Structures are given as C-alpha cells and as structure tokens.
Amino acid sequence: YYIKQYEEETNLKSHIILDSSASMSFASEIAAGKEKRITKFAYASFVAAALSYLMMQQRDAVGLYLYDAEIRTSIPPRATKAHLHRILAELERTSPSNATHSALSLNRLADRISRRGLIIVLSDLFDNPDEIITALKHFRHDGHEVIVMHVLDPLEQSFAFGNDAIFKDVETGDMITTQPYHIQREYQKTMRTFIERYKKECRENLIDYVLLDTATSFDVALFNYLNKRKRIG
C-alpha cells in the first residue's frame, strides 16, 4: 500500500481584469497650469501590481486580463515569482488605447474562466451600465466572487473646470466647447446617479463595489481585497 501526499500550490485563483481603453488615460491637473495627477490607467495598474504581489504572498494564484474593445492580454492564474514578473512586465509595457466595450469583453472572459474564483474588475465603467451590470451578473451566475473597483479622476466627479473649455472624447475624437460652470450642477447630479446605480446593482447582486479616485491611497483597495479574501476563506 502507498499513501500519496501532495501540497496544493495555491488556495484561490484570482483574476484581475483591467480596462485599458483610451478613457483610462485621462488625468487632471492638480492645480491650474501645474503638474498632472496620475492617469486612471497608471493608478489601476499600480493597484493591480500591489494586489498581485499580495495574492502571491498568500500563495493564491493570480491572472491578468487587459481589454479595450476586445481582450488584449490574457495571462492565466499561477502562483510563482516568475509569473509575478510576467504580470508586472505586462502592466509596465501596456498603454491605454482604442474605444471600450466593457460588457463584451467581460462576457467573453466569464465564458473563458471556468473554475470558480475571485474576479477583480478595475475600470472607469464608462460604457452602457445596463450591459456592464449584466456582464458582472454573468460572473456571479458562474459562482465567482466579484469585486468592482471603480476608478475615476477627482475632476470627473467634481467637474470643477474654470472658464470656457473644449472637451475632447479620447476614444472617438469628438469635441465640444462649453462653459463648465453652467452645467456643473447638472453634471454632478448625473455623475452621482451613475455611481449610485453601480453601487445599488452591485449590492443587490452580492458584488463588492469600491469607488476609487486617483487621489485615493492604494491601501483602500488593498483593504477591501483583504476583507473579501477573509470572508471567502
């Protein structure tokens, strides 16, 4: 008789899904005419890198997926030092570009990721909310735990621009000239509705929702991950 013993190399498979569309390249100025904040994509990349390192310290496997209108990068979960270097290298070399189609990419990833695990989505969620929420439900329907980290620039919430301004859609190139202070109040109301919609839908579908702006300390994202990790054992 023989007794076979082995040690599982990982406790949990985690999948970090990062929006790399052009809208993630936005960064506002910290003060008029002075240095800019970190872009949403750079911020989300740092969060993804920190999470990857933390997961591997816990002997969890982590995978990375980058998307815009389609899935650009797909690195399946593993839990080795070499794998971590591969993830960090991919984050460093990637620049946001192209239009976004979050729902399509998220649904395709939900079809592709078969084994139950933890899904972490990092995105500004600037797409059709109905379609994105349906895609997030797809992950839950397949038995995954899900954290949505909603990454925004502070100015995208406040709309505290100065005088006349020209706004350019970085994904379509469309431009419009307006006086921001005339529409600031209505914009803020619309943005609050946009954010609250995601909060409500995530809560009702047992999805963790974390609002992050690029002025937020990274430890907020890490703390929310650790809380989730503790609950799912």
PDB file of C-alpha atoms in Angstrom:
ATOM      1  CA  TYR A   1       0.000   0.000   0.000  1.00  0.00           C
ATOM      2  CA  TYR A   2       1.139   3.530  -0.787  1.00  0.00           C
ATOM      3  CA  ILE A   3      -0.016   6.846   0.600  1.00  0.00           C
ATOM      4  CA  LYS A   4       0.301   9.681  -1.866  1.00  0.00           C
ATOM      5  CA  GLN A   5       0.618  13.157  -0.482  1.00  0.00           C
ATOM      6  CA  TYR A   6       0.886  16.460  -2.284  1.00  0.00           C
ATOM      7  CA  GLU A   7       0.720  20.120  -1.404  1.00  0.00           C
ATOM      8  CA  GLU A   8      -1.640  22.351  -3.382  1.00  0.00           C
ATOM      9  CA  GLU A   9       0.375  25.298  -4.707  1.00  0.00           C
ATOM     10  CA  THR A  10      -2.498  27.733  -4.332  1.00  0.00           C
ATOM     11  CA  ASN A  11      -5.518  28.402  -2.153  1.00  0.00           C
ATOM     12  CA  LEU A  12      -7.532  30.555  -4.539  1.00  0.00           C
ATOM     13  CA  LYS A  13      -7.481  31.518  -8.188  1.00  0.00           C
ATOM     14  CA  SER A  14      -7.877  35.260  -8.646  1.00  0.00           C
ATOM     15  CA  HIS A  15      -8.400  37.090 -11.921  1.00  0.00           C
ATOM     16  CA  ILE A  16      -7.578  40.795 -12.265  1.00  0.00           C
ATOM     17  CA  ILE A  17      -9.422  42.358 -15.198  1.00  0.00           C
ATOM     18  CA  LEU A  18      -8.089  45.789 -16.155  1.00  0.00           C
ATOM     19  CA  ASP A  19      -9.724  48.263 -18.536  1.00  0.00           C
ATOM     20  CA  SER A  20      -7.031  49.557 -20.920  1.00  0.00           C
ATOM     21  CA  SER A  21      -9.287  51.653 -23.164  1.00  0.00           C
ATOM     22  CA  ALA A  22      -8.399  55.235 -24.081  1.00  0.00           C
ATOM     23  CA  SER A  23     -10.677  56.817 -21.462  1.00  0.00           C
ATOM     24  CA  MET A  24      -8.389  55.355 -18.792  1.00  0.00           C
ATOM     25  CA  SER A  25      -5.587  57.667 -19.982  1.00  0.00           C
ATOM     26  CA  PHE A  26      -7.275  60.746 -18.504  1.00  0.00           C
ATOM     27  CA  ALA A  27      -5.501  62.721 -15.798  1.00  0.00           C
ATOM     28  CA  SER A  28      -6.496  66.131 -14.464  1.00  0.00           C
ATOM     29  CA  GLU A  29      -4.171  68.869 -13.262  1.00  0.00           C
ATOM     30  CA  ILE A  30      -3.593  69.053  -9.518  1.00  0.00           C
ATOM     31  CA  ALA A  31      -3.657  72.840  -9.808  1.00  0.00           C
ATOM     32  CA  ALA A  32      -4.251  75.016 -12.855  1.00  0.00           C
ATOM     33  CA  GLY A  33      -1.191  75.060 -15.076  1.00  0.00           C
ATOM     34  CA  LYS A  34       0.776  72.718 -12.826  1.00  0.00           C
ATOM     35  CA  GLU A  35       1.607  69.015 -12.735  1.00  0.00           C
ATOM     36  CA  LYS A  36      -0.997  66.432 -13.616  1.00  0.00           C
ATOM     37  CA  ARG A  37      -2.332  63.666 -11.452  1.00  0.00           C
ATOM     38  CA  ILE A  38      -1.550  60.067 -12.241  1.00  0.00           C
ATOM     39  CA  THR A  39      -3.731  58.680 -15.041  1.00  0.00           C
ATOM     40  CA  LYS A  40      -6.560  56.316 -14.213  1.00  0.00           C
ATOM     41  CA  PHE A  41      -4.769  53.526 -16.038  1.00  0.00           C
ATOM     42  CA  ALA A  42      -1.483  54.068 -14.183  1.00  0.00           C
ATOM     43  CA  TYR A  43      -3.360  54.152 -10.878  1.00  0.00           C
ATOM     44  CA  ALA A  44      -5.268  50.962 -11.709  1.00  0.00           C
ATOM     45  CA  SER A  45      -2.022  49.314 -12.840  1.00  0.00           C
ATOM     46  CA  PHE A  46      -0.360  50.081  -9.508  1.00  0.00           C
ATOM     47  CA  VAL A  47      -3.370  48.643  -7.690  1.00  0.00           C
ATOM     48  CA  ALA A  48      -3.229  45.529  -9.899  1.00  0.00           C
ATOM     49  CA  ALA A  49       0.501  45.131  -9.235  1.00  0.00           C
ATOM     50  CA  ALA A  50       0.078  45.507  -5.468  1.00  0.00           C
ATOM     51  CA  LEU A  51      -2.818  43.050  -5.430  1.00  0.00           C
ATOM     52  CA  SER A  52      -0.838  40.529  -7.479  1.00  0.00           C
ATOM     53  CA  TYR A  53       2.076  40.691  -5.053  1.00  0.00           C
ATOM     54  CA  LEU A  54      -0.223  40.404  -2.039  1.00  0.00           C
ATOM     55  CA  MET A  55      -2.098  37.438  -3.505  1.00  0.00           C
ATOM     56  CA  MET A  56       1.095  35.533  -4.185  1.00  0.00           C
ATOM     57  CA  GLN A  57       2.316  36.214  -0.660  1.00  0.00           C
ATOM     58  CA  GLN A  58      -0.835  34.377   0.431  1.00  0.00           C
ATOM     59  CA  ARG A  59       0.001  31.583  -2.020  1.00  0.00           C
ATOM     60  CA  ASP A  60      -3.001  32.421  -4.178  1.00  0.00           C
ATOM     61  CA  ALA A  61      -2.725  32.195  -7.950  1.00  0.00           C
ATOM     62  CA  VAL A  62      -3.384  35.371  -9.907  1.00  0.00           C
ATOM     63  CA  GLY A  63      -4.137  36.029 -13.564  1.00  0.00           C
ATOM     64  CA  LEU A  64      -4.237  39.289 -15.530  1.00  0.00           C
ATOM     65  CA  TYR A  65      -6.541  40.315 -18.379  1.00  0.00           C
ATOM     66  CA  LEU A  66      -6.352  43.619 -20.252  1.00  0.00           C
ATOM     67  CA  TYR A  67      -9.141  44.782 -22.535  1.00  0.00           C
ATOM     68  CA  ASP A  68     -10.494  47.698 -24.528  1.00  0.00           C
ATOM     69  CA  ALA A  69     -12.968  46.875 -27.319  1.00  0.00           C
ATOM     70  CA  GLU A  70     -11.677  43.312 -27.067  1.00  0.00           C
ATOM     71  CA  ILE A  71      -9.438  41.223 -24.830  1.00  0.00           C
ATOM     72  CA  ARG A  72      -5.838  42.329 -25.478  1.00  0.00           C
ATOM     73  CA  THR A  73      -3.929  40.296 -22.900  1.00  0.00           C
ATOM     74  CA  SER A  74      -4.786  37.051 -21.181  1.00  0.00           C
ATOM     75  CA  ILE A  75      -2.426  35.653 -18.552  1.00  0.00           C
ATOM     76  CA  PRO A  76      -3.989  32.666 -16.723  1.00  0.00           C
ATOM     77  CA  PRO A  77      -3.531  32.400 -12.937  1.00  0.00           C
ATOM     78  CA  ARG A  78      -0.356  30.964 -11.461  1.00  0.00           C
ATOM     79  CA  ALA A  79       1.480  31.452  -8.173  1.00  0.00           C
ATOM     80  CA  THR A  80       5.195  31.690  -8.918  1.00  0.00           C
ATOM     81  CA  LYS A  81       7.740  34.506  -8.730  1.00  0.00           C
ATOM     82  CA  ALA A  82       8.390  34.257 -12.452  1.00  0.00           C
ATOM     83  CA  HIS A  83       4.670  34.640 -13.070  1.00  0.00           C
ATOM     84  CA  LEU A  84       4.559  37.785 -10.943  1.00  0.00           C
ATOM     85  CA  HIS A  85       7.395  39.267 -13.001  1.00  0.00           C
ATOM     86  CA  ARG A  86       5.436  38.481 -16.161  1.00  0.00           C
ATOM     87  CA  ILE A  87       2.375  40.325 -14.827  1.00  0.00           C
ATOM     88  CA  LEU A  88       4.414  43.338 -13.746  1.00  0.00           C
ATOM     89  CA  ALA A  89       6.170  43.491 -17.114  1.00  0.00           C
ATOM     90  CA  GLU A  90       2.839  43.388 -18.952  1.00  0.00           C
ATOM     91  CA  LEU A  91       1.429  46.197 -16.815  1.00  0.00           C
ATOM     92  CA  GLU A  92       4.534  48.303 -17.434  1.00  0.00           C
ATOM     93  CA  ARG A  93       4.502  47.904 -21.211  1.00  0.00           C
ATOM     94  CA  THR A  94       0.768  48.480 -21.736  1.00  0.00           C
ATOM     95  CA  SER A  95      -0.661  51.872 -22.678  1.00  0.00           C
ATOM     96  CA  PRO A  96      -4.399  52.606 -22.877  1.00  0.00           C
ATOM     97  CA  SER A  97      -5.795  52.961 -26.380  1.00  0.00           C
ATOM     98  CA  ASN A  98      -8.859  52.412 -28.548  1.00  0.00           C
ATOM     99  CA  ALA A  99     -12.529  52.559 -27.677  1.00  0.00           C
ATOM    100  CA  THR A 100     -14.049  50.418 -24.968  1.00  0.00           C
ATOM    101  CA  HIS A 101     -16.602  47.649 -24.971  1.00  0.00           C
ATOM    102  CA  SER A 102     -16.531  46.504 -21.375  1.00  0.00           C
ATOM    103  CA  ALA A 103     -19.632  44.320 -21.466  1.00  0.00           C
ATOM    104  CA  LEU A 104     -18.477  42.334 -24.495  1.00  0.00           C
ATOM    105  CA  SER A 105     -15.022  41.707 -23.041  1.00  0.00           C
ATOM    106  CA  LEU A 106     -16.338  40.847 -19.579  1.00  0.00           C
ATOM    107  CA  ASN A 107     -18.838  38.362 -21.002  1.00  0.00           C
ATOM    108  CA  ARG A 108     -16.132  36.714 -23.079  1.00  0.00           C
ATOM    109  CA  LEU A 109     -13.930  36.389 -20.017  1.00  0.00           C
ATOM    110  CA  ALA A 110     -16.814  34.963 -17.998  1.00  0.00           C
ATOM    111  CA  ASP A 111     -17.211  32.286 -20.676  1.00  0.00           C
ATOM    112  CA  ARG A 112     -13.477  31.601 -20.617  1.00  0.00           C
ATOM    113  CA  ILE A 113     -12.872  31.443 -16.847  1.00  0.00           C
ATOM    114  CA  SER A 114     -14.357  28.114 -15.817  1.00  0.00           C
ATOM    115  CA  ARG A 115     -13.029  27.376 -12.337  1.00  0.00           C
ATOM    116  CA  ARG A 116     -14.682  29.377  -9.579  1.00  0.00           C
ATOM    117  CA  GLY A 117     -12.514  32.076  -8.100  1.00  0.00           C
ATOM    118  CA  LEU A 118     -12.227  35.766  -7.335  1.00  0.00           C
ATOM    119  CA  ILE A 119     -12.825  38.316 -10.079  1.00  0.00           C
ATOM    120  CA  ILE A 120     -11.474  41.858  -9.619  1.00  0.00           C
ATOM    121  CA  VAL A 121     -12.539  44.422 -12.226  1.00  0.00           C
ATOM    122  CA  LEU A 122     -10.628  47.726 -12.436  1.00  0.00           C
ATOM    123  CA  SER A 123     -12.353  50.198 -14.739  1.00  0.00           C
ATOM    124  CA  ASP A 124     -13.899  53.656 -15.012  1.00  0.00           C
ATOM    125  CA  LEU A 125     -17.055  51.817 -16.177  1.00  0.00           C
ATOM    126  CA  PHE A 126     -17.651  54.398 -18.906  1.00  0.00           C
ATOM    127  CA  ASP A 127     -19.901  52.236 -21.023  1.00  0.00           C
ATOM    128  CA  ASN A 128     -23.551  51.208 -21.052  1.00  0.00           C
ATOM    129  CA  PRO A 129     -24.345  50.489 -17.370  1.00  0.00           C
ATOM    130  CA  ASP A 130     -27.117  48.000 -18.216  1.00  0.00           C
ATOM    131  CA  GLU A 131     -24.739  45.911 -20.309  1.00  0.00           C
ATOM    132  CA  ILE A 132     -21.885  46.079 -17.792  1.00  0.00           C
ATOM    133  CA  ILE A 133     -24.141  45.070 -14.906  1.00  0.00           C
ATOM    134  CA  THR A 134     -25.440  42.120 -16.930  1.00  0.00           C
ATOM    135  CA  ALA A 135     -21.841  41.047 -17.596  1.00  0.00           C
ATOM    136  CA  LEU A 136     -20.978  41.290 -13.887  1.00  0.00           C
ATOM    137  CA  LYS A 137     -24.018  39.137 -13.111  1.00  0.00           C
ATOM    138  CA  HIS A 138     -22.596  36.596 -15.572  1.00  0.00           C
ATOM    139  CA  PHE A 139     -19.599  36.106 -13.270  1.00  0.00           C
ATOM    140  CA  ARG A 140     -21.855  35.733 -10.242  1.00  0.00           C
ATOM    141  CA  HIS A 141     -24.067  33.253 -12.078  1.00  0.00           C
ATOM    142  CA  ASP A 142     -20.959  31.139 -12.692  1.00  0.00           C
ATOM    143  CA  GLY A 143     -20.213  31.088  -8.971  1.00  0.00           C
ATOM    144  CA  HIS A 144     -17.383  33.647  -8.837  1.00  0.00           C
ATOM    145  CA  GLU A 145     -16.844  36.163  -6.082  1.00  0.00           C
ATOM    146  CA  VAL A 146     -16.583  39.634  -7.612  1.00  0.00           C
ATOM    147  CA  ILE A 147     -15.041  42.964  -6.599  1.00  0.00           C
ATOM    148  CA  VAL A 148     -15.611  46.017  -8.797  1.00  0.00           C
ATOM    149  CA  MET A 149     -13.048  48.779  -8.286  1.00  0.00           C
ATOM    150  CA  HIS A 150     -14.481  51.869  -9.939  1.00  0.00           C
ATOM    151  CA  VAL A 151     -11.540  54.115 -10.852  1.00  0.00           C
ATOM    152  CA  LEU A 152     -12.219  57.793 -11.556  1.00  0.00           C
ATOM    153  CA  ASP A 153     -10.261  61.025 -11.648  1.00  0.00           C
ATOM    154  CA  PRO A 154     -11.371  63.553  -8.980  1.00  0.00           C
ATOM    155  CA  LEU A 155     -12.259  66.072 -11.693  1.00  0.00           C
ATOM    156  CA  GLU A 156     -14.588  63.556 -13.322  1.00  0.00           C
ATOM    157  CA  GLN A 157     -16.693  63.735 -10.196  1.00  0.00           C
ATOM    158  CA  SER A 158     -16.446  67.439  -9.375  1.00  0.00           C
ATOM    159  CA  PHE A 159     -16.363  68.927 -12.904  1.00  0.00           C
ATOM    160  CA  ALA A 160     -14.595  71.881 -11.306  1.00  0.00           C
ATOM    161  CA  PHE A 161     -13.210  73.362 -14.506  1.00  0.00           C
ATOM    162  CA  GLY A 162     -12.620  77.084 -14.974  1.00  0.00           C
ATOM    163  CA  ASN A 163     -13.945  79.236 -17.779  1.00  0.00           C
ATOM    164  CA  ASP A 164     -14.712  78.200 -21.355  1.00  0.00           C
ATOM    165  CA  ALA A 165     -13.308  74.778 -22.150  1.00  0.00           C
ATOM    166  CA  ILE A 166     -13.032  72.430 -25.093  1.00  0.00           C
ATOM    167  CA  PHE A 167     -13.764  68.808 -24.229  1.00  0.00           C
ATOM    168  CA  LYS A 168     -12.450  66.012 -26.417  1.00  0.00           C
ATOM    169  CA  ASP A 169     -13.621  62.403 -26.299  1.00  0.00           C
ATOM    170  CA  VAL A 170     -10.337  60.484 -26.203  1.00  0.00           C
ATOM    171  CA  GLU A 171     -11.991  57.409 -27.708  1.00  0.00           C
ATOM    172  CA  THR A 172     -13.938  58.989 -30.590  1.00  0.00           C
ATOM    173  CA  GLY A 173     -12.128  62.306 -31.104  1.00  0.00           C
ATOM    174  CA  ASP A 174     -15.416  64.246 -30.880  1.00  0.00           C
ATOM    175  CA  MET A 175     -15.032  67.762 -29.468  1.00  0.00           C
ATOM    176  CA  ILE A 176     -17.411  70.207 -27.816  1.00  0.00           C
ATOM    177  CA  THR A 177     -16.948  73.752 -26.483  1.00  0.00           C
ATOM    178  CA  THR A 178     -18.863  74.739 -23.370  1.00  0.00           C
ATOM    179  CA  GLN A 179     -18.833  76.794 -20.189  1.00  0.00           C
ATOM    180  CA  PRO A 180     -18.368  74.192 -17.450  1.00  0.00           C
ATOM    181  CA  TYR A 181     -19.757  76.279 -14.587  1.00  0.00           C
ATOM    182  CA  HIS A 182     -23.131  76.495 -16.388  1.00  0.00           C
ATOM    183  CA  ILE A 183     -23.567  72.738 -16.391  1.00  0.00           C
ATOM    184  CA  GLN A 184     -21.549  71.749 -13.325  1.00  0.00           C
ATOM    185  CA  ARG A 185     -24.532  71.175 -11.045  1.00  0.00           C
ATOM    186  CA  GLU A 186     -26.396  69.046 -13.582  1.00  0.00           C
ATOM    187  CA  TYR A 187     -23.220  67.133 -14.409  1.00  0.00           C
ATOM    188  CA  GLN A 188     -22.569  66.353 -10.747  1.00  0.00           C
ATOM    189  CA  LYS A 189     -26.151  65.138 -10.363  1.00  0.00           C
ATOM    190  CA  THR A 190     -25.772  62.867 -13.388  1.00  0.00           C
ATOM    191  CA  MET A 191     -22.450  61.519 -12.127  1.00  0.00           C
ATOM    192  CA  ARG A 192     -23.897  60.789  -8.683  1.00  0.00           C
ATOM    193  CA  THR A 193     -26.745  58.894 -10.343  1.00  0.00           C
ATOM    194  CA  PHE A 194     -24.215  56.977 -12.456  1.00  0.00           C
ATOM    195  CA  ILE A 195     -22.190  55.942  -9.395  1.00  0.00           C
ATOM    196  CA  GLU A 196     -25.207  55.140  -7.231  1.00  0.00           C
ATOM    197  CA  ARG A 197     -26.603  52.903  -9.965  1.00  0.00           C
ATOM    198  CA  TYR A 198     -23.491  50.736  -9.868  1.00  0.00           C
ATOM    199  CA  LYS A 199     -23.442  50.713  -6.068  1.00  0.00           C
ATOM    200  CA  LYS A 200     -27.080  49.615  -5.890  1.00  0.00           C
ATOM    201  CA  GLU A 201     -26.844  46.942  -8.572  1.00  0.00           C
ATOM    202  CA  CYS A 202     -23.643  45.523  -7.108  1.00  0.00           C
ATOM    203  CA  ARG A 203     -25.112  45.396  -3.622  1.00  0.00           C
ATOM    204  CA  GLU A 204     -28.253  43.620  -4.861  1.00  0.00           C
ATOM    205  CA  ASN A 205     -26.145  41.022  -6.684  1.00  0.00           C
ATOM    206  CA  LEU A 206     -23.684  40.406  -3.818  1.00  0.00           C
ATOM    207  CA  ILE A 207     -20.845  42.117  -5.671  1.00  0.00           C
ATOM    208  CA  ASP A 208     -18.387  44.236  -3.689  1.00  0.00           C
ATOM    209  CA  TYR A 209     -18.194  47.784  -5.048  1.00  0.00           C
ATOM    210  CA  VAL A 210     -15.270  50.099  -4.244  1.00  0.00           C
ATOM    211  CA  LEU A 211     -15.133  53.677  -5.516  1.00  0.00           C
ATOM    212  CA  LEU A 212     -11.549  54.835  -6.007  1.00  0.00           C
ATOM    213  CA  ASP A 213     -10.325  58.111  -7.389  1.00  0.00           C
ATOM    214  CA  THR A 214      -6.737  58.658  -8.358  1.00  0.00           C
ATOM    215  CA  ALA A 215      -6.113  60.746  -5.240  1.00  0.00           C
ATOM    216  CA  THR A 216      -7.091  57.808  -3.010  1.00  0.00           C
ATOM    217  CA  SER A 217      -4.377  55.922  -1.160  1.00  0.00           C
ATOM    218  CA  PHE A 218      -3.714  52.464  -2.600  1.00  0.00           C
ATOM    219  CA  ASP A 219      -4.299  50.859   0.777  1.00  0.00           C
ATOM    220  CA  VAL A 220      -8.055  51.432   0.403  1.00  0.00           C
ATOM    221  CA  ALA A 221      -8.116  48.965  -2.496  1.00  0.00           C
ATOM    222  CA  LEU A 222      -5.881  46.503  -0.646  1.00  0.00           C
ATOM    223  CA  PHE A 223      -8.008  46.714   2.496  1.00  0.00           C
ATOM    224  CA  ASN A 224     -11.165  45.920   0.529  1.00  0.00           C
ATOM    225  CA  TYR A 225      -9.452  42.953  -1.117  1.00  0.00           C
ATOM    226  CA  LEU A 226      -8.256  41.599   2.235  1.00  0.00           C
ATOM    227  CA  ASN A 227     -11.761  41.903   3.680  1.00  0.00           C
ATOM    228  CA  LYS A 228     -13.163  39.964   0.736  1.00  0.00           C
ATOM    229  CA  ARG A 229     -10.412  37.350   0.956  1.00  0.00           C
ATOM    230  CA  LYS A 230     -11.124  36.837   4.632  1.00  0.00           C
ATOM    231  CA  ARG A 231     -14.845  36.278   4.002  1.00  0.00           C
ATOM    232  CA  ILE A 232     -14.340  33.687   1.282  1.00  0.00           C
ATOM    233  CA  GLY A 233     -11.713  31.807   3.287  1.00  0.00           C
TER     234      GLY A 233
END
